[in-house]
mmCIF file of C-alpha atoms in Angstrom:
data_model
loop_
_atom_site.group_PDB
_atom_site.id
_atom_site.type_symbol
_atom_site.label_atom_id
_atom_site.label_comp_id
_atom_site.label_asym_id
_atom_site.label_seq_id
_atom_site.Cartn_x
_atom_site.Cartn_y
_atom_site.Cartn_z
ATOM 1 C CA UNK A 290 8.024 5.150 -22.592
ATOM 2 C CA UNK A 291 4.870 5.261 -21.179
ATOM 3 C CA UNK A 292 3.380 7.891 -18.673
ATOM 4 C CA UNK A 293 2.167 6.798 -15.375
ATOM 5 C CA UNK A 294 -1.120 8.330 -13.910
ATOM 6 C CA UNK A 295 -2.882 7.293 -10.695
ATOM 7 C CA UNK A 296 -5.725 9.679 -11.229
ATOM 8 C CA UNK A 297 -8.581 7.849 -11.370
ATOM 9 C CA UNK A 298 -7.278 6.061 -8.169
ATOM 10 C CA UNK A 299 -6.642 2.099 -9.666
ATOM 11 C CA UNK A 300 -9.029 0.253 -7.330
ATOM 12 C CA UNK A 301 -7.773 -3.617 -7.350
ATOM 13 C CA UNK A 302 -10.153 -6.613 -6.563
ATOM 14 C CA UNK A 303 -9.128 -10.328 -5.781
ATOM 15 C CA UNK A 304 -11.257 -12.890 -4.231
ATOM 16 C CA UNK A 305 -10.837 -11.797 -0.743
ATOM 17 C CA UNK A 306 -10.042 -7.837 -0.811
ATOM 18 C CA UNK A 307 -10.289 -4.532 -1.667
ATOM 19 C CA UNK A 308 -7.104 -2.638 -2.834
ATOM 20 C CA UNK A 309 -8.521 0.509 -2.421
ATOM 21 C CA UNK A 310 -6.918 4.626 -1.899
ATOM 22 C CA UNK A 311 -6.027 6.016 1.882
ATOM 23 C CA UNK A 312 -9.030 7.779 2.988
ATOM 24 C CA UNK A 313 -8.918 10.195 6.336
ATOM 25 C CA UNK A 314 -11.216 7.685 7.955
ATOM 26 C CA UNK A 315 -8.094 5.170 8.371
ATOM 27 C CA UNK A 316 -5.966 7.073 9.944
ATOM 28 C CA UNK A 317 -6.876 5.184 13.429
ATOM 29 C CA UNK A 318 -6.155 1.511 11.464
ATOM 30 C CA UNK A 319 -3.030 3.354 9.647
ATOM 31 C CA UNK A 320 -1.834 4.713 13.214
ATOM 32 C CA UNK A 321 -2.216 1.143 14.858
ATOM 33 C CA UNK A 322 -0.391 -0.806 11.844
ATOM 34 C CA UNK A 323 2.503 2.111 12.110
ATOM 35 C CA UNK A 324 2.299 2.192 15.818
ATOM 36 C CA UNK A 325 3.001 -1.556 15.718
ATOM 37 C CA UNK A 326 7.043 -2.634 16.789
ATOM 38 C CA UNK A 327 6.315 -6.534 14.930
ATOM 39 C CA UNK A 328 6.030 -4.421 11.291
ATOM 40 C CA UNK A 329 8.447 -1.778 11.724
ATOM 41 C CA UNK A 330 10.901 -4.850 12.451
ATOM 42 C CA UNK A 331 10.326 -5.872 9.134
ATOM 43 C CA UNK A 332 10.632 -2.719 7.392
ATOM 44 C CA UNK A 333 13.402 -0.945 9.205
ATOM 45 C CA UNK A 334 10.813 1.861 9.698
ATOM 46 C CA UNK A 335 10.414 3.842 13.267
ATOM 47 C CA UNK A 336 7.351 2.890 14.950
ATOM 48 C CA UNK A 337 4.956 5.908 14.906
ATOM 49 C CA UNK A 338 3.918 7.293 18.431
ATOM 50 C CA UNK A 339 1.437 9.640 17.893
ATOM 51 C CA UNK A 340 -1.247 10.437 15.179
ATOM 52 C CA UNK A 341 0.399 13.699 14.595
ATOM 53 C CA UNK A 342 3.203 11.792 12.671
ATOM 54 C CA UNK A 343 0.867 9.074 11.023
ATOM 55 C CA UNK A 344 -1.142 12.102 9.646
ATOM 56 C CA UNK A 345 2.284 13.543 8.165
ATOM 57 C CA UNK A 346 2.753 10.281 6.670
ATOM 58 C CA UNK A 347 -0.720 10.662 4.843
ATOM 59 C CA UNK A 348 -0.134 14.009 3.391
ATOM 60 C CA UNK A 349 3.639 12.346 2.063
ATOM 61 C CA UNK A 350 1.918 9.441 0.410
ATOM 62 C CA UNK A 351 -1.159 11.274 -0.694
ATOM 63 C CA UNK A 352 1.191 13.741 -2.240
ATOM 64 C CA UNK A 353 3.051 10.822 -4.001
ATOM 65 C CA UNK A 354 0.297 9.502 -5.712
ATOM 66 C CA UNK A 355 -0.702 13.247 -6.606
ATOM 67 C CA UNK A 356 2.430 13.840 -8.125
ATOM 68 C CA UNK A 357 2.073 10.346 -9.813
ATOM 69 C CA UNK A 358 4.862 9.316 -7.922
ATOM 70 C CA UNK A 359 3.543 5.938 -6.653
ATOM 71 C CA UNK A 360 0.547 3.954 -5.840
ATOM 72 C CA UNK A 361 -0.094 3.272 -2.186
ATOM 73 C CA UNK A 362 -3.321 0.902 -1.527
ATOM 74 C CA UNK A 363 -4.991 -0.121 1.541
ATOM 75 C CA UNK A 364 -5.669 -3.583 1.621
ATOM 76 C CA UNK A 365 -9.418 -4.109 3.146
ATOM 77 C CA UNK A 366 -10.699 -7.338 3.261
ATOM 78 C CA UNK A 367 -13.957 -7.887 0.786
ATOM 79 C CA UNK A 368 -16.460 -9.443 3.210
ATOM 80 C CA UNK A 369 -16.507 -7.060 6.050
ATOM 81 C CA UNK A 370 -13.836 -3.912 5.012
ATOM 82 C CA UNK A 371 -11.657 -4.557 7.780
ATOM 83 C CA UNK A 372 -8.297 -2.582 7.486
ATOM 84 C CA UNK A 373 -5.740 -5.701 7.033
ATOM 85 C CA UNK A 374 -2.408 -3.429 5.479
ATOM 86 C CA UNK A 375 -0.991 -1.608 2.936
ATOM 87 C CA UNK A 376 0.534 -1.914 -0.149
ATOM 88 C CA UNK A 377 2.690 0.237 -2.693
ATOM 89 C CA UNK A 378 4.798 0.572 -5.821
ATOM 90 C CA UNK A 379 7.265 3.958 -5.908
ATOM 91 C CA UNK A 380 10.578 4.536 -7.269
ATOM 92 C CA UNK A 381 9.084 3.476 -10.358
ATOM 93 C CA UNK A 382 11.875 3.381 -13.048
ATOM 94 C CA UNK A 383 10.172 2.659 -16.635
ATOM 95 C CA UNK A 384 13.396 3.292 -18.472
ATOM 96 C CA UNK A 385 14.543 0.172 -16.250
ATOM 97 C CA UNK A 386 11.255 -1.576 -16.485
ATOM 98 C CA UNK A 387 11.503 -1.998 -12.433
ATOM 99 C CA UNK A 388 9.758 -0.610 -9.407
ATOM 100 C CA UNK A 389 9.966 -0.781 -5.363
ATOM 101 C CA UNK A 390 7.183 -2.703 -3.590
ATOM 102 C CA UNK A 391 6.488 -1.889 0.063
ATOM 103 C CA UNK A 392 3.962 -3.502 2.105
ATOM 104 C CA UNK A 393 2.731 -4.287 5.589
ATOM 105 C CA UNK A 394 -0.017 -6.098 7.101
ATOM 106 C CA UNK A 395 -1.155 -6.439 10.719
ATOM 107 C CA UNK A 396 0.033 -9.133 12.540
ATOM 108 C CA UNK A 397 -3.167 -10.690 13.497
ATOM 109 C CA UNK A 398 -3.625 -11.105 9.931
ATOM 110 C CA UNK A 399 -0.099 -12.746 8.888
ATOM 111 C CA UNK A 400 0.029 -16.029 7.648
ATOM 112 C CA UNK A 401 -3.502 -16.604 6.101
ATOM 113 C CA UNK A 402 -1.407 -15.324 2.668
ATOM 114 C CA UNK A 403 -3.393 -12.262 2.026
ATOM 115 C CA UNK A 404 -0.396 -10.683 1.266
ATOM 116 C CA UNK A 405 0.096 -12.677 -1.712
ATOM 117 C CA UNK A 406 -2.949 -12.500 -2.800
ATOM 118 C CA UNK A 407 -2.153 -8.289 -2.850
ATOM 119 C CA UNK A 408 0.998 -8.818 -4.434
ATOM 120 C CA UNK A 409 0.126 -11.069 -7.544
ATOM 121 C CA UNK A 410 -2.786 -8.090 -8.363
ATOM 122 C CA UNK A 411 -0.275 -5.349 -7.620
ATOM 123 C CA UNK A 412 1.864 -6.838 -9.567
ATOM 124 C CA UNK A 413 -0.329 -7.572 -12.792
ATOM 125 C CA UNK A 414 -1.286 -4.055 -12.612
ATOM 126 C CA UNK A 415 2.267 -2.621 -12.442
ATOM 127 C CA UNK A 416 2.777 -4.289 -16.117
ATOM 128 C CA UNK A 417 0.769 -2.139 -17.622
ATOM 129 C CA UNK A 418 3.755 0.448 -16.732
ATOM 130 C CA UNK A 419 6.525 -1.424 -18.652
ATOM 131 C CA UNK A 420 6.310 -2.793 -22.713
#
């Protein structure tokens, strides 16, 4: 089985973005993607209302990948580092050879298939996980 380690933070590229570790400088662009009722339709998440709980969300994912837990990315696009989403693996299971994917992107940026562009890197990197 092998071991999975997030430390040094996997930085993904693609032709269009950055996959790239939460930083405290995106909590504003993580608030606004959270704070936003067309995602957390889609995920079955409660829309944050206040930076308070967007913050405790940081410390519970940065303490994920810590623990080496999961992966959480932002997804930034190349050209101008605009916060677009995020993307994750966790409940990684490599006796199973299978993992959760979570991700969410800002509507103003749906449909112009960045988020398959993040997924098909995401997932080529998650194979390294499973012989």
């Amino acid at each position: 089985m092998n071991h999975i380690k997030f430390q040094p933070f996997p930085v993904l590229l693609t032709e269009r973005l950055t996959l790239r570790a939460l930083e405290d400088a995106d909590l504003p662009a993580l608030f606004q993607l959270k704070n936003d009722p067309k995602v957390s339709k889609y995920t079955s998440k409660t829309v944050h209302t206040s930076l308070d709980e967007t913050q405790a969300f940081m410390a519970k994912i940065l303490s994920g990948i810590e623990k080496n837990e999961s992966v959480y990315w932002v997804i930034e696009n190349k050209a101008d580092s605009t916060f677009l989403g995020t993307i994750c693996l966790w409940n990684m299971d490599l006796d199973e050879e299978m993992a959760d994917v979570g991700y969410e992107l800002l509507p103003a940026f749906w449909k112009q298939n960045y988020m398959s562009e993040a997924l098909e890197v995401v997932m080529n990197y998650s194979l390294m996980f499973f012989d």
